[in-house]
C-alpha cells in the first residue's frame, strides 16, 4: 500500500477500506508516514468527509494504538459520560456522585482544561489533598467499594489521537465531524465503560456552532458506539451561556456541592437530572427511565448524593473543612450593567477567556492555575437587569484587570425586549 494512493483516493471522494485506515494509523504512529502526507489526508477528509463505516474503522485504529482499560472485574454495568467541552461545565462533579448514589458504577478518566474550557481534573485538584493519580488496581478497587473513581488519563491511552490532534491543530483540520467523532469515541472506548452518555454542546465557545452539525456529530458517535456494542446516547445542549453561575475551579466545586444538596442552578440541575437518569437506566439500575428519574430526584432530596460526594472526596485524599472558607481571594470585583433591559445572551467564550485570564485556566499546557479565582454570574439569559445592577462577580488575585472587567461586561448582550429563558436540553439522540 502507498500513502500517496490513499490520499488520492480520499481526495477524489472514494471511501477508504478498514485495512487502509489501519495501515495509515499504524504507520503514522510508527513514523513511517510523515506529517506532510498525514496533513494532506486530513485535509482531504475535512473536505470529503467519511462514511459511518470509515469513522468506525478510524476509531478502532486509534483505539488500538494504545492501552485499553479492562474494567470487566468491576461488578455490574459501568457507565461514563463525556462533554464536548463547555464553560462552567461541572457536570462530572455532580453526576458522578449522583448516579453512584443510585447504585451505578462510574469509572471515569478525565482530562485537564486548556484555553477557555475547564477540566474536571483541575477542579478536583483544587480540593486540598485530593489526588487523581490512581494506580489501575486501586482505581478498580475504589469503584467496586464506593461506586465512583475519577482519575487522569495516562499517556498510554490512544497515542494516535494525541499525534493526530496536535497535527490537526496546526493544519486547520480540527473542525471535521468524523475526525472529532473518532477522536472522542476512541478515548471513551479505551476507558472501558459499557454505557457512554455524551453531552454535545452548541454555541460560541463550543466545537459545534449549529444544531445541524451537533446532530450529525451525535449520530456518528452513537453509530460508532453501536458498532462496538456499547450503549451510547447523545444529548445536544445549549452553550450560548455558561452552565450554572460559577466559572473557576473552587467556585465550580462549591456549586457542584450545592447542587448535590438540592440548591443548584436550574440549568445545571436539570441537565444532571436528565443525563443522570439515562446513566442510571442504561446502567441497569432501574427498569424504566421514569423510575431512574424518580430515584435520582430522591437521592438529591435525601442528601445521599451529597454524602456520596463527600465519601468520594475523602477516598481520594481530599478535605473541605468549611465550604464558607473554601475560597480565598484578594478581592471580589462587581461588574455592573450600563443598561436596563433583559439579558439576551452571555458569550460563554468571552466568560471562559475572562476566567482563564484571571488565572482559572491555562493558555498553554505549561501554565499553572490559581484554584480560587474565577467568575460568578449574577444574571442569566432571560433575567431582567437595571442600570448599575451587578451582572457578575470577579474573584481576583491579580493587579490591573480593567481589560478583563470590560471583556466580561461586553459578554452580556442586553436588549429592551423581553427574552425567554433558553431550554438547556435541545435534543436527545439515541440509536
Ligand atoms: N474533543 C476531542 O477529544 N477531540 C476532538 O477532536 C475535538 C474535541
XYZ file of C-alpha atoms and ligand atoms in Angstrom:
439
model
C 0.000 0.000 0.000
C 1.243 3.528 -0.741
C 0.104 6.528 1.258
C 0.052 8.733 -1.849
C -2.559 6.436 -3.463
C -4.705 6.558 -0.329
C -4.537 10.367 -0.225
C -5.574 10.456 -3.897
C -8.460 8.047 -3.236
C -9.818 10.178 -0.405
C -9.168 13.411 -2.313
C -11.389 12.086 -5.130
C -14.195 11.189 -2.726
C -13.853 7.408 -2.502
C -14.174 5.663 0.888
C -11.089 4.036 2.417
C -11.290 0.388 3.491
C -10.780 -0.834 7.076
C -7.366 -2.239 6.096
C -6.299 1.043 4.514
C -7.308 3.049 7.599
C -5.496 0.564 9.877
C -2.393 0.847 7.678
C -2.466 4.660 7.808
C -2.774 4.929 11.603
C -0.224 2.192 12.376
C 2.312 3.683 10.014
C 1.721 7.234 11.161
C 2.288 6.245 14.806
C 5.479 4.330 13.949
C 6.626 7.380 11.924
C 6.780 5.597 8.523
C 4.186 8.074 7.247
C 5.458 11.671 7.544
C 3.419 14.620 8.854
C 3.168 16.202 5.378
C 1.338 13.193 3.950
C -0.874 12.827 7.013
C -1.720 16.563 6.829
C -2.764 16.138 3.238
C -5.000 13.184 4.089
C -6.575 15.091 6.999
C -7.424 17.964 4.658
C -8.935 15.503 2.145
C -11.051 14.037 4.991
C -12.015 17.568 6.041
C -13.457 18.242 2.565
C -14.734 14.783 1.579
C -15.955 13.540 4.980
C -16.125 9.875 5.929
C -18.834 7.224 5.844
C -20.038 5.694 9.118
C -18.022 2.581 8.279
C -14.850 4.647 7.785
C -15.452 6.603 11.019
C -15.792 3.322 12.960
C -12.635 1.936 11.328
C -10.724 5.110 12.171
C -11.961 4.952 15.773
C -10.852 1.312 16.005
C -7.399 2.068 14.592
C -6.887 4.985 17.035
C -8.229 2.868 19.927
C -5.826 0.023 19.113
C -2.814 2.367 19.034
C -2.612 2.213 22.844
C -3.779 0.659 26.091
C -7.429 -0.292 26.504
C -8.555 -0.272 30.134
C -10.189 -3.542 31.161
C -12.944 -2.801 33.659
C -14.525 -6.259 33.423
C -13.523 -7.108 37.001
C -15.749 -4.319 38.279
C -19.146 -5.833 39.079
C -22.095 -4.556 37.089
C -22.539 -2.246 34.133
C -20.019 0.605 34.037
C -21.394 3.996 32.980
C -19.478 7.003 31.714
C -20.292 10.471 30.406
C -18.405 12.883 28.246
C -18.940 16.519 27.413
C -17.525 18.047 24.241
C -16.362 20.943 26.412
C -18.025 23.998 27.776
C -17.668 26.916 30.135
C -18.786 26.326 33.717
C -19.312 22.658 32.899
C -19.028 20.932 36.269
C -21.476 18.124 35.416
C -18.985 15.316 36.181
C -18.613 16.644 39.731
C -22.380 16.393 40.159
C -23.222 13.355 38.028
C -20.502 11.038 39.368
C -21.759 11.071 42.978
C -25.405 11.400 41.913
C -25.520 8.245 39.796
C -23.130 6.340 42.116
C -25.549 7.069 44.999
C -28.231 5.325 42.884
C -26.029 2.204 42.637
C -24.462 2.746 39.188
C -20.723 2.165 38.689
C -18.744 5.164 37.432
C -15.093 4.595 36.474
C -14.125 7.918 34.974
C -10.932 9.022 33.279
C -10.912 12.781 32.831
C -8.766 15.492 31.297
C -7.324 18.870 32.166
C -8.585 22.201 30.938
C -6.934 24.149 28.158
C -7.883 27.620 26.928
C -11.385 28.782 27.758
C -12.753 25.391 28.874
C -12.037 23.993 32.312
C -11.109 20.397 33.062
C -12.508 18.057 35.697
C -9.034 17.137 36.967
C -8.141 20.778 37.699
C -11.420 21.265 39.523
C -10.881 18.150 41.642
C -7.268 19.039 42.405
C -8.416 22.416 43.742
C -9.611 20.414 46.769
C -6.791 20.172 49.340
C -5.116 16.762 49.307
C -7.237 15.214 46.548
C -5.205 13.038 44.159
C -6.199 11.984 40.661
C -3.098 9.803 40.207
C -4.524 6.394 40.999
C -2.972 3.039 40.084
C -5.338 0.955 37.952
C -5.811 -1.716 40.668
C -6.684 0.917 43.285
C -8.976 2.619 40.764
C -10.903 -0.639 40.236
C -10.994 -1.352 43.997
C -12.400 2.136 44.623
C -15.171 1.717 42.025
C -16.090 -1.675 43.498
C -16.191 -0.230 47.035
C -17.885 3.161 46.603
C -19.168 3.073 43.002
C -17.089 6.039 41.811
C -13.491 6.947 40.968
C -12.097 9.773 38.837
C -8.513 9.606 37.601
C -6.302 11.215 34.977
C -5.956 9.516 31.615
C -2.468 8.051 31.110
C -0.281 8.857 28.094
C -0.549 5.185 27.095
C -4.212 5.548 26.070
C -4.820 6.399 22.348
C -1.345 7.788 21.488
C -2.501 8.105 17.844
C -5.130 10.618 18.948
C -2.505 12.779 20.648
C -0.372 12.840 17.480
C -3.337 13.442 15.187
C -4.840 16.142 17.390
C -1.557 18.064 17.501
C -1.325 17.869 13.702
C -4.991 18.862 13.202
C -4.441 21.827 15.481
C -1.768 23.296 13.170
C -3.329 22.278 9.830
C -6.811 23.792 10.307
C -8.432 20.345 10.351
C -9.854 20.255 13.890
C -13.455 21.084 12.871
C -14.095 17.928 10.846
C -17.059 15.976 12.210
C -15.713 12.424 11.502
C -12.301 13.409 12.927
C -13.872 14.852 16.082
C -16.164 11.810 16.442
C -13.349 9.258 16.134
C -11.085 11.290 18.435
C -13.704 11.455 21.202
C -15.032 7.921 20.785
C -11.586 6.259 20.682
C -10.777 7.788 24.092
C -14.165 6.863 25.534
C -13.930 3.283 24.254
C -10.374 2.973 25.645
C -11.728 3.911 29.081
C -13.646 0.623 29.137
C -17.201 1.569 30.168
C -20.296 -0.207 28.798
C -22.544 2.849 28.609
C -21.445 6.274 27.363
C -23.671 9.335 27.629
C -22.412 12.210 25.505
C -23.151 15.880 26.085
C -22.652 17.698 22.782
C -22.615 21.452 23.370
C -23.712 24.078 20.842
C -22.823 27.766 20.836
C -19.935 30.208 20.829
C -17.159 28.607 22.789
C -18.307 25.106 21.778
C -16.935 22.958 18.940
C -20.358 22.768 17.307
C -21.955 26.053 16.291
C -25.243 24.791 14.810
C -27.864 22.194 15.722
C -27.355 20.500 12.319
C -23.633 19.950 12.969
C -24.289 18.840 16.555
C -26.894 16.366 15.294
C -24.524 14.959 12.675
C -21.685 14.584 15.225
C -24.059 12.952 17.725
C -25.398 10.471 15.171
C -21.897 9.454 14.090
C -20.762 8.956 17.691
C -23.869 6.926 18.581
C -23.281 4.836 15.453
C -19.609 4.265 16.331
C -20.631 3.191 19.859
C -23.182 0.741 18.487
C -20.583 -0.764 16.155
C -18.516 -1.524 19.307
C -21.564 -2.987 21.133
C -21.738 -0.067 23.552
C -24.856 1.793 24.529
C -24.372 5.449 23.542
C -26.856 8.293 23.977
C -26.051 11.866 22.909
C -27.613 14.948 24.487
C -27.395 18.137 22.429
C -27.274 21.002 24.909
C -27.125 24.782 24.889
C -23.835 26.594 25.493
C -24.991 30.066 24.454
C -24.252 30.988 28.054
C -22.065 29.316 30.708
C -23.613 26.393 32.578
C -24.727 27.349 36.087
C -23.446 30.546 37.686
C -19.822 29.707 38.521
C -16.717 29.511 36.329
C -13.403 28.705 38.026
C -12.108 25.677 39.879
C -13.103 26.035 43.543
C -16.123 28.133 42.600
C -17.342 25.223 40.465
C -16.610 22.612 43.140
C -18.688 24.681 45.564
C -21.541 24.993 43.051
C -21.440 21.238 42.392
C -21.701 20.551 46.135
C -24.630 22.979 46.462
C -26.295 21.213 43.522
C -25.911 17.847 45.247
C -27.546 19.365 48.319
C -30.508 20.313 46.100
C -29.630 24.041 45.927
C -28.052 24.186 42.468
C -28.795 26.445 39.497
C -31.822 25.341 37.439
C -29.925 24.636 34.188
C -27.190 22.573 35.863
C -29.685 20.660 37.995
C -31.968 19.874 35.040
C -29.061 18.723 32.877
C -27.686 16.458 35.621
C -31.114 15.002 36.440
C -31.779 14.156 32.769
C -28.305 12.803 31.908
C -28.158 11.041 35.292
C -31.486 9.323 34.588
C -30.120 7.882 31.330
C -26.943 6.739 33.130
C -28.933 5.008 35.882
C -31.436 3.420 33.492
C -28.801 2.342 30.924
C -26.663 1.088 33.816
C -29.423 -1.442 34.550
C -30.311 0.002 37.969
C -33.972 0.572 37.065
C -36.386 -0.996 34.583
C -37.547 2.298 33.100
C -36.259 5.816 32.510
C -39.095 7.214 34.655
C -38.031 5.070 37.626
C -34.457 6.242 37.117
C -35.519 9.886 37.243
C -37.546 9.259 40.405
C -34.527 7.609 42.038
C -32.216 10.458 41.009
C -34.574 13.076 42.495
C -34.870 11.018 45.687
C -31.054 10.889 46.102
C -30.811 14.641 45.553
C -33.523 15.336 48.106
C -32.455 12.892 50.829
C -28.792 14.060 50.847
C -27.438 10.649 49.780
C -25.917 12.115 46.592
C -24.162 14.760 48.700
C -22.965 12.094 51.163
C -21.541 10.123 48.194
C -19.673 13.236 47.030
C -18.089 13.598 50.482
C -17.213 9.869 50.577
C -15.593 10.153 47.126
C -13.565 13.275 48.024
C -12.329 11.610 51.242
C -11.457 8.340 49.459
C -9.222 10.218 47.016
C -7.486 12.036 49.881
C -9.333 15.357 49.752
C -10.755 17.509 52.550
C -13.034 20.527 52.533
C -13.197 21.727 56.126
C -15.691 24.533 55.636
C -17.353 25.497 52.362
C -17.666 29.110 53.625
C -13.875 29.497 53.872
C -13.009 27.227 50.908
C -12.443 30.141 48.501
C -9.945 32.873 49.374
C -9.157 35.777 47.068
C -7.641 39.225 47.453
C -10.780 40.942 46.157
C -14.208 40.383 44.642
C -14.995 42.916 41.909
C -18.554 43.680 40.853
C -19.172 44.089 37.115
C -22.156 46.417 36.773
C -24.599 46.881 33.914
C -24.545 50.098 31.854
C -28.056 49.406 30.593
C -31.565 48.496 31.649
C -33.296 45.620 29.875
C -33.175 41.843 29.595
C -30.145 39.569 29.243
C -30.342 38.066 25.737
C -27.019 36.248 25.622
C -23.873 35.705 27.704
C -20.939 34.905 25.427
C -19.591 31.721 27.013
C -16.335 32.014 25.096
C -15.692 35.524 26.465
C -16.535 34.448 30.036
C -14.277 31.385 29.676
C -11.423 33.536 28.403
C -12.041 36.087 31.185
C -11.814 33.338 33.826
C -8.675 31.984 32.153
C -7.058 35.436 32.215
C -7.872 35.767 35.920
C -5.814 32.583 36.330
C -8.536 29.902 36.497
C -7.347 28.262 33.257
C -4.271 27.695 31.152
C -3.302 29.494 27.966
C -0.589 26.895 27.317
C -0.220 23.394 28.749
C 2.688 24.561 30.937
C 0.768 27.335 32.760
C -0.180 26.835 36.394
C -3.647 27.741 37.624
C -4.984 29.646 40.622
C -7.712 27.447 42.184
C -9.514 30.301 43.963
C -10.170 32.760 41.146
C -12.990 32.910 38.605
C -16.333 34.465 37.772
C -19.794 34.161 39.291
C -22.644 35.262 37.045
C -25.287 37.226 38.861
C -27.646 37.253 35.871
C -28.508 34.620 33.274
C -30.300 34.741 29.929
C -33.923 35.894 30.395
C -33.219 37.849 33.611
C -34.265 41.480 33.893
C -31.480 43.935 34.728
C -31.404 47.614 35.659
C -28.540 50.050 35.041
C -25.997 49.818 37.878
C -27.038 46.280 38.878
C -24.334 43.628 39.267
C -24.030 41.293 36.280
C -21.067 39.262 37.542
C -18.518 38.974 40.338
C -14.844 38.540 39.550
C -12.878 36.575 42.161
C -9.460 38.066 41.644
C -5.878 37.809 42.868
C -4.204 39.862 40.090
C -3.321 43.528 39.511
C -4.610 45.702 36.642
C -7.545 43.680 35.363
C -9.519 46.554 33.760
C -9.450 44.808 30.370
C -10.914 41.611 31.899
C -13.694 43.628 33.564
C -14.535 45.164 30.160
C -14.500 41.800 28.428
C -16.865 40.292 30.990
C -19.173 43.317 30.735
C -19.185 43.034 26.922
C -20.022 39.316 27.151
C -23.532 40.309 28.287
C -25.915 41.202 25.448
C -28.802 43.236 26.875
C -31.943 44.150 24.914
C -35.041 46.193 25.620
C -37.375 43.364 24.533
C -38.351 40.661 26.996
C -36.264 37.492 26.484
C -37.481 33.953 27.165
C -35.263 31.596 29.175
C -33.490 29.101 26.903
C -34.012 25.354 27.330
C -30.788 23.588 28.319
C -31.501 20.291 26.518
C -32.224 20.732 22.817
C -32.332 17.136 21.582
C -31.546 13.591 22.681
C -30.132 11.218 20.052
C -30.397 7.504 20.716
C -29.745 4.545 18.409
N -12.511 16.733 21.716
C -11.686 15.702 21.394
O -11.345 14.895 22.242
N -11.283 15.591 20.118
C -11.642 16.446 19.144
O -11.247 16.279 18.013
C -12.475 17.529 19.494
C -12.910 17.632 20.797
